[in-house]
Amino acid sequence: MPTTSTVDGTARAAVVSACEDVHDAGEADHVDGVPVALVARPTSTAQVSEVMRAGSAHGLTVVAAGRRTKLTWGRPPTSADVLLDLSGLDQVVEHAAGDLIVVTQAGARLSHLQEALAKEGQLLAVDETVPGSSVGGTLAAATSGPGRVQAGTLRDLLIGLTVVRADGVVAKAGGRVVKNVAGYDVGKLVTGSFGTLAVVTEALFRLHPLPATRRWVTVPFDNPAEAYRLAQSVVHAQCVAQAVEVDWPAEGPGTLGVLLAGIEDGVAGRASAVLDLLGGDAREDGSAPDGWAAYPWDVSATGDDRSTALKLTFALSGLPDVLEATRHTQAPVALRGSAGAGVVYAALPSGTDVAEIAAAVDALRTVCMRHEGSLVVLDASAAVKDAIDTWGPIPAIDLMRRVKDQFDPDHRLAPGRFVGGI
Amino acid sequence: MSGTHGTPKTASGDTGQDRERDAALAAVTRTARELIPEAGVITDHMRLRTYECDGLAHYKVTPGLVVIPETPEQLAGVIGACAEHRLPYVARGSGTGLSGGALPRADGVLVVTSRLRAIREIRREDQRAVVEPGVINLDVTKAATPYGYYYAPDPSSQQICSIGGNLAENSGGAHCLKYGFTSNHVVGAELVAPDGSVVQLGGTAPDSPGYDLLGAVVGSEGTLGIATAVTVRLVRLPEEVRTLLVGFKTTDQAGAATSAIISAGIVPAAIEMMDALAIEAAEAAVHCNYPADAGAVLVIELDGAAVEVEGEYTKVERLCNEHNAFEIRVARDPVDRALIWKGRKSAFAAVGRISPDYIVQDGVIPRTALPEVLKAIADLSTESGVRVANVFHAGDGNLHPLVLFDDSVEGAGEAAEKVSGAILDLCIGHGGSITGEHGVGIDKAAYMPRMFTDEDLDTMQLIRCAFDPVGISNPGKIFPTPRLCGEVPGRHKGAHPLQEAGLAEVF
Amino acid sequence: MTAEKETAPLVDLGVPIPGGAFDEHRPPDAALVGDCVHCGFCLPTCPTYLLWGEEMDSPRGRIYLMKEGLEGEPMSDSMVSHWDACLGCMACVTACPSGVQYDRLIESTRAQVERRHQRTAKDKALRALIFSIFPHPRRLRLLRGPLRGMQRTGLDRLLRRTGLLDRVSPQLAAMERLAPRLGRAERLPEHLPASGPRRAVVGLLTGCVQGAFFPGVNAATARVLQAEGCDVVVPPRQGCCGALSVHNGREAEALTYARALIEAFESSGVERVVVNAAGCGSTMKEYADLLADDPAYAERARAFQEKVRDVTEVLVELGPVAPRHPLEVTVAYHDACHLAHAQGVRSQPRELLGAIPGLELREIAEPELCCGSAGIYNILNPEPARELGDRKAGNIVATGARLLVTANPGCLMQVTAAIERSGHPMGMAHTIEVLDASIRGTSLSGPPHKGD
């Protein structure tokens, strides 16, 4: 394992010859406060491979970045010699609309991809919860939003990919077709791996048709039991809700939001049914409620201005306990997420006392685990990260370490960012 | 090549190795007898032979030992013994797989999960069920139906195939167009790893932190371990299901109708196609009364909220008519619906009535290439004189060409295999896959290098090395050339694993 | 695939390998064995696979053992044990998409086993005992006296309480448990005229167990046929149809019974031979195949077979004329395997029962699953039979129906015993008894089932 974060002359030369665009890092390039020596910005998979080969030959640690919107998520890397900037691989390579698939480079912006797909009336069914995200970054962090209830997450939409391994080898898995069980599903393994297994340079996704209409039905609630009752009534109904969201700021009442999408007549009928289910205070709207598909914290904040951003998962029946717990922490907690999937996000404001945050994380994690789920601290200020356990207990950590050892024996890909110190 | 006939011979290695293997087998047998009741430890030759093939009867290997554990602990104990003695093992559910994934090892243990068949929990509130691997796919749905839920992945063999088998193969089914495959519905598994340890992957709640090992294990065809408890996602029964049987004169017309429906932004729950030969077989078997003189039929299913289904149906009906459908039949009740599906789901086995032997393929092509590929298959058939019946998932381009032949005719078997292989090449050539849902197993391992480069296969096998460095978990499947996993403590085996399995001649 | 080509693969040879399990006299047909594509659709419908989850005790596995035998494997105890464990319910035949004729395969196999396999002394003795009694109506009737005496004095309950018989032999204990409660016996006259205009002349099989232990069923059958315009002929010299012998591989014995039965009915000039026991009807519809090798009987057997009908079949064929009186009762109808799977008769009993005003018909869960009676299976294999009986009883009781209706004496005895064990007594009747009650305007007797 490398112990230095500066890069010597020969190593530097190797990286420069591998990739056209290489420059010395500035402070803006640092990864969550960890200094970076070089920034390499390849424009092709072949160049990525060359950079990784150079890194391998000289024992350099590499942190891959898409649009740098989630570089501070997880734990800070123990070392980051090279920041591999993939924003130069930004092409939507091919949109085969008739087959409902798209091939895209990893550095493309998600929004750019969606624009291209919309031209043919299609979309990639993932919410852009962090504005400006790249496809690769979304894949690495496996972010998701309200739509996951019906559409699943990126792991369910990824059908193929090209990766560059730590040793520079380029490999593909999956393919151009949705039905494909040839070989192992490397894509699922790499999704959500925070760039610690391999660098994704190209991804293939299955697409969905853009719905003709969308309507939202919202209803307020002011206690966990009521929220749960309302949520369950929709979850078990046959209206096929695309999303069932709870949104509860630190102060005041919360809102349950239901999204229905599909054909005009269908959505009208289903919305009407949901209104009946949710009772007199429910309202229907043609546009999304405020903050829809956005995390309940400022994703653009940096340094000590960052909120403590949490991801809570739990069995659906755990919702009332989880909601209850967020009202009982000393520090105020804002919460927003899916009651239909059992995945919600919570935020403690920046400047909150570190001890209080640690206590809140403990308490909330305990509740989540009691309901067979987990709590991950996605992002926080440095002081908070020092005081808490980011990832929580990982039952299969030994097996995960063995997988890491196979893919990246020298532990040079984003070391330390992930679970168990990986 | 998709299958040779006859039994792969067991390897004749040097007698020292044979003695070692026999000793290992004896040791594991002893352990099995301590753990599992007598009836679940099978050593009688006649009985062992009944396990020598799964649903793909082309390949047969008599297992060295068969165990049928009754609890996950018993299963883990046997695997632990296998790990200790470096004895290969193969897992088997109901033995209905179509790629030879459960083909046993003559020098190893066949671990049968058919007695691990408890449905442990149905949790309506959480939309989850916890089942043992031997539970039959359809039985999960039967157990969930009283709660208003069902288990969505529905392979055509769902009345007998096991959840464990589904997990190993990442099985699909007619409804995976809309609802996805097994990997989208399995959220947790208790896995007995190849070293005998038991590890929890995933769980009731989604997005378990860490690597998505479960995502790698589902579809790994038993090479990364055996699941002894599976947590699945249950889906709410739709308010309405509308099933249509649509008759066309040609497969081209049916294909064009399919494209039109997809392009119109409709995602039906299923669109299945059968050609004239397949219809003939199904009719002979189950008397499903499909439209007479149809060159092709589509079985289309729409489901969801009633208002939505009504709207979609109107569009689908119009599009079918615009593309020359000569008959559109809508199922009037569940009995009707069951009969329409019976024709489709019996198709494979039903061709046994119009042909003494057949090979079933599982290639995938981009849906837009359907007319071209169907024509190419028809040309292949005409040139070679080998009949091909076509049944497939029109919505996602997953073909099941049934290559028909009579094995008692000299050369017929080889001719059929040639056509079968050529069809796979067609699929690869069009950017598709050699297997959409049946798995690679032993049957298509030889084709992996045509679809993937050495680097691709090497990368996949890194995963295998992490889970099974010793190489005892269903060895010889999926990858034609196993990757050496680096330094492994203890004496090195020497002989090529495929030779050990006696399967080298198959390729 | 039956051609004897020298180049053909092993299993395709028409002649079994010498030294193997089977000899050349009517072995299981290699062509039929070859029809099996190993798809496994039969497994979930097989009672023994449901109980044990083992390949060898599934239709697919049993066929595989036959294949092994044809390929030269010797007939071992283990092989035979799996064929013996088969109930012969033929649910697999219904389920098989490839049309494998498992019924024919298991029958040929059993015959070979009887001839070629050395059973244990105990097993042989039990089988000899069973076959010395069951196919002999007169001997069965003789048993009525002692059996009735035992029931009157309560000796049967004492036997059960002390478990004495179980210790002596579980099989004999099973026999005892299955014995129905007996009432008075009735003999039918030789000719019974149609009431009203005559529409057909039909013969009636009085059967063995049915005739001895459920003579009321025969009486009801005759009455219903008469009411629907049939002259009923009951040949007095008729004996056993041979079903039990066929189903247990006793080939020569079966042929003797079949020939005798054909002769008994031939001279009666009937248009239909009506059967009210599912097991009997299914075998009688196979007489042509059974006697195919006998030139003196082959054609007669074919002619006879074409006349055989289950009573519900013939009643639906004729169409009802006798008015039905209401019967306000909820009924669970149990498909006897040899009626549903073997003869494909499912809709006719339901049609007839459904046409009775006031009668509510309820379907039983897992209808294709055998109750465990399977001829004499429940005597030879009491443990699995008991499990299956309990499962069936559970499903029947769960319907909430007041009356269980079925069409086979074996099923009736088996399910009665199981339902009594479950502690939820129900009324039990043969399909024809329900029809009879409706036509006569009488009520049905309540639980437990009476002998007449």
Coordinates of N, CA and C in Angstrom, one line a residue, chain B residues 39-40 42 44-47 49-57 60 68 92-96 112 114-115 117 136 156-157 159-160 285-286 345-346 349-350 352-353 356-358 406-408 410, chain C residues 1 5 7-9 12 34-35 37-41 43-44 49-56 60-62 64-65 67-68 71 73-79 81-82 94-100:
Chain B
A39 N -31.9 -41.7 4.7 CA -32.6 -41.5 3.4 C -32.0 -40.4 2.5
G40 N -31.3 -39.5 3.2 CA -30.8 -38.3 2.4 C -29.4 -38.4 2.0
I42 N -27.3 -40.7 -0.5 CA -27.5 -41.8 -1.5 C -26.2 -42.2 -2.1
D44 N -26.3 -45.7 -3.5 CA -26.7 -46.8 -4.4 C -26.5 -46.4 -5.8
H45 N -25.9 -47.2 -6.6 CA -25.6 -46.9 -8.0 C -26.8 -46.5 -8.8
M46 N -27.8 -47.4 -8.7 CA -29.0 -47.2 -9.5 C -29.7 -45.8 -9.1
R47 N -29.7 -45.5 -7.9 CA -30.3 -44.3 -7.4 C -29.4 -43.1 -7.9
R49 N -27.8 -42.8 -10.4 CA -28.0 -42.6 -11.9 C -29.2 -41.7 -12.2
T50 N -30.2 -41.8 -11.3 CA -31.4 -41.0 -11.6 C -31.1 -39.5 -11.5
Y51 N -29.9 -39.2 -10.9 CA -29.6 -37.8 -10.8 C -28.5 -37.3 -11.8
E52 N -28.3 -38.2 -12.8 CA -27.1 -37.9 -13.7 C -27.4 -36.7 -14.7
C53 N -28.6 -36.3 -14.8 CA -28.8 -35.1 -15.7 C -29.9 -34.2 -15.1
D54 N -29.9 -33.0 -15.6 CA -31.0 -32.1 -15.2 C -32.0 -32.0 -16.3
G55 N -32.5 -30.8 -16.6 CA -33.5 -30.7 -17.7 C -32.9 -30.9 -19.1
L56 N -31.6 -30.9 -19.1 CA -30.9 -31.0 -20.4 C -30.3 -32.4 -20.5
A57 N -31.1 -33.3 -21.1 CA -30.7 -34.8 -20.9 C -29.6 -35.2 -21.9
K60 N -24.8 -36.4 -19.4 CA -25.1 -37.2 -18.2 C -23.8 -37.6 -17.5
I68 N -29.2 -35.1 0.3 CA -30.5 -34.3 0.3 C -30.7 -33.7 1.7
R92 N -28.2 -28.8 -6.8 CA -29.3 -29.1 -7.7 C -30.6 -28.8 -7.0
G93 N -31.6 -28.1 -7.7 CA -32.9 -27.8 -7.1 C -33.8 -28.9 -7.6
S94 N -34.7 -28.5 -8.5 CA -35.6 -29.5 -9.1 C -35.1 -30.2 -10.3
G95 N -33.9 -29.9 -10.7 CA -33.3 -30.6 -11.9 C -34.0 -30.3 -13.2
T96 N -34.4 -29.0 -13.4 CA -35.1 -28.7 -14.6 C -34.4 -27.7 -15.4
V112 N -28.6 -31.7 -3.2 CA -29.9 -31.5 -3.7 C -30.7 -30.7 -2.7
S114 N -34.0 -30.2 -2.6 CA -35.5 -30.4 -2.7 C -36.2 -30.6 -1.3
R115 N -35.4 -30.9 -0.3 CA -36.0 -31.0 1.0 C -35.9 -29.7 1.8
R117 N -37.5 -27.0 1.7 CA -38.7 -26.4 1.0 C -39.7 -25.7 1.9
I136 N -40.7 -24.3 -4.5 CA -41.1 -24.2 -5.9 C -41.6 -22.8 -6.2
S156 N -41.3 -20.5 -17.5 CA -42.3 -21.5 -18.0 C -42.4 -22.7 -17.2
S157 N -41.3 -23.1 -16.5 CA -41.4 -24.3 -15.7 C -41.7 -24.0 -14.2
Q159 N -44.0 -24.3 -12.3 CA -44.7 -25.2 -11.3 C -43.8 -26.2 -10.8
I160 N -42.6 -26.2 -11.2 CA -41.6 -27.2 -10.7 C -40.2 -26.6 -10.4
A285 N -50.3 -31.0 -27.7 CA -50.1 -31.4 -26.3 C -51.3 -30.9 -25.4
V286 N -51.7 -29.7 -25.5 CA -52.6 -29.2 -24.5 C -53.9 -28.7 -25.1
K345 N -46.6 -22.1 -22.4 CA -45.7 -22.6 -21.4 C -45.3 -24.1 -21.6
S346 N -46.2 -24.8 -22.3 CA -45.9 -26.2 -22.6 C -45.1 -26.4 -23.9
A349 N -41.7 -28.8 -24.1 CA -41.9 -30.2 -23.9 C -42.9 -30.7 -25.0
A350 N -43.8 -29.8 -25.4 CA -44.8 -30.3 -26.4 C -44.2 -30.6 -27.7
G352 N -42.0 -32.4 -28.2 CA -41.7 -33.9 -28.2 C -42.7 -34.7 -28.9
R353 N -43.9 -34.1 -29.1 CA -45.0 -34.8 -29.8 C -44.8 -34.7 -31.3
P356 N -39.1 -36.6 -32.4 CA -38.5 -37.4 -31.4 C -37.5 -36.7 -30.5
D357 N -36.7 -35.8 -31.1 CA -35.7 -35.2 -30.4 C -35.6 -33.7 -30.7
Y358 N -35.1 -32.9 -29.8 CA -34.9 -31.5 -30.1 C -33.8 -30.8 -29.3
D406 N -34.4 -36.2 -35.5 CA -34.7 -37.6 -35.1 C -33.3 -38.3 -34.9
D407 N -33.0 -38.5 -33.7 CA -31.7 -39.1 -33.4 C -31.4 -40.4 -34.0
S408 N -32.5 -41.1 -34.3 CA -32.2 -42.5 -34.9 C -31.8 -42.4 -36.3
E410 N -29.2 -41.3 -39.0 CA -27.7 -41.1 -39.0 C -27.4 -39.6 -39.4
Chain C
M1 N -38.5 -44.9 -33.4 CA -37.5 -45.2 -32.4 C -37.6 -46.7 -31.8
K5 N -32.4 -50.9 -34.8 CA -31.2 -50.6 -35.6 C -30.0 -50.8 -34.8
T7 N -27.2 -49.5 -35.1 CA -26.4 -48.2 -34.8 C -27.2 -47.3 -33.9
A8 N -28.4 -47.7 -33.5 CA -29.2 -46.8 -32.7 C -28.6 -46.8 -31.3
P9 N -28.8 -45.6 -30.6 CA -28.3 -45.6 -29.2 C -29.0 -46.6 -28.3
D12 N -32.7 -47.1 -27.5 CA -33.7 -47.2 -28.6 C -33.8 -48.6 -29.1
G34 N -38.5 -43.4 -24.2 CA -37.9 -42.3 -24.9 C -38.7 -41.1 -25.1
D35 N -40.0 -41.2 -24.9 CA -40.8 -40.0 -25.0 C -40.5 -39.0 -23.9
V37 N -38.8 -36.3 -22.0 CA -37.8 -35.4 -22.3 C -37.1 -34.8 -21.0
H38 N -37.5 -35.4 -19.9 CA -36.8 -35.0 -18.6 C -37.2 -33.6 -18.2
C39 N -38.4 -33.1 -18.5 CA -38.7 -31.7 -18.2 C -39.1 -31.5 -16.8
G40 N -39.5 -32.6 -16.1 CA -39.9 -32.5 -14.7 C -41.2 -31.9 -14.4
F41 N -42.1 -31.7 -15.3 CA -43.4 -31.1 -15.0 C -44.2 -32.1 -14.2
L43 N -43.2 -33.8 -11.6 CA -42.7 -33.9 -10.2 C -43.7 -33.3 -9.2
P44 N -44.2 -32.1 -9.5 CA -45.0 -31.4 -8.5 C -46.4 -32.1 -8.3
Y49 N -43.2 -37.7 -4.6 CA -42.2 -36.6 -4.7 C -42.6 -35.5 -3.7
L50 N -43.9 -35.2 -3.6 CA -44.3 -34.2 -2.7 C -43.9 -34.6 -1.2
L51 N -44.0 -35.9 -0.9 CA -43.7 -36.3 0.4 C -42.2 -36.4 0.7
W52 N -41.4 -36.9 -0.3 CA -40.0 -37.2 0.0 C -39.0 -36.3 -0.7
G53 N -39.4 -35.7 -1.8 CA -38.5 -34.8 -2.5 C -37.3 -35.5 -3.1
E54 N -37.5 -36.7 -3.5 CA -36.3 -37.5 -4.1 C -36.6 -37.8 -5.5
E55 N -35.6 -37.7 -6.4 CA -35.8 -38.0 -7.8 C -36.3 -39.4 -8.0
M56 N -35.8 -40.4 -7.3 CA -36.2 -41.8 -7.6 C -37.6 -42.1 -7.3
R60 N -40.5 -39.1 -13.3 CA -39.3 -38.9 -14.1 C -38.2 -39.9 -13.7
G61 N -38.1 -40.0 -12.4 CA -37.0 -40.9 -11.8 C -37.4 -42.4 -12.1
R62 N -38.7 -42.7 -11.9 CA -39.1 -44.1 -12.1 C -38.9 -44.5 -13.6
Y64 N -36.7 -43.2 -15.4 CA -35.2 -43.3 -15.6 C -34.7 -44.7 -15.1
L65 N -35.3 -45.2 -14.0 CA -34.9 -46.5 -13.5 C -35.3 -47.6 -14.6
K67 N -35.4 -47.1 -17.7 CA -34.4 -47.0 -18.8 C -33.1 -47.7 -18.4
E68 N -32.7 -47.5 -17.1 CA -31.5 -48.2 -16.7 C -31.7 -49.7 -16.8
E71 N -31.3 -50.8 -20.2 CA -30.0 -50.7 -20.7 C -29.1 -51.7 -20.1
E73 N -29.0 -52.6 -16.5 CA -28.9 -52.7 -15.0 C -29.8 -53.8 -14.4
P74 N -29.3 -54.5 -13.5 CA -30.1 -55.6 -12.9 C -31.3 -55.0 -12.1
M75 N -32.3 -55.9 -11.9 CA -33.4 -55.5 -11.1 C -33.1 -55.6 -9.6
S76 N -32.7 -54.5 -9.0 CA -32.3 -54.6 -7.6 C -33.5 -54.2 -6.7
D77 N -33.2 -54.5 -5.4 CA -34.2 -54.2 -4.4 C -34.6 -52.7 -4.4
S78 N -33.5 -51.9 -4.6 CA -33.8 -50.4 -4.5 C -34.6 -50.0 -5.7
M79 N -34.3 -50.6 -6.9 CA -35.2 -50.2 -8.1 C -36.6 -50.6 -7.8
S81 N -38.2 -51.1 -5.0 CA -38.8 -50.3 -4.0 C -39.4 -49.0 -4.5
H82 N -38.7 -48.4 -5.5 CA -39.3 -47.1 -6.0 C -40.5 -47.4 -6.9
T94 N -51.6 -36.8 -16.6 CA -52.4 -35.6 -16.8 C -51.4 -34.4 -17.0
A95 N -50.3 -34.4 -16.2 CA -49.5 -33.2 -16.2 C -48.5 -33.2 -17.4
C96 N -48.2 -34.3 -17.9 CA -47.0 -34.4 -18.9 C -47.3 -33.7 -20.2
P97 N -46.5 -32.7 -20.6 CA -46.8 -32.0 -21.9 C -46.3 -32.9 -23.1
S98 N -45.4 -33.8 -22.8 CA -44.9 -34.6 -23.9 C -45.8 -35.9 -24.2
G99 N -46.8 -36.1 -23.4 CA -47.7 -37.2 -23.6 C -47.1 -38.6 -23.3
V100 N -46.2 -38.6 -22.3 CA -45.6 -39.9 -21.9 C -46.7 -40.8 -21.3

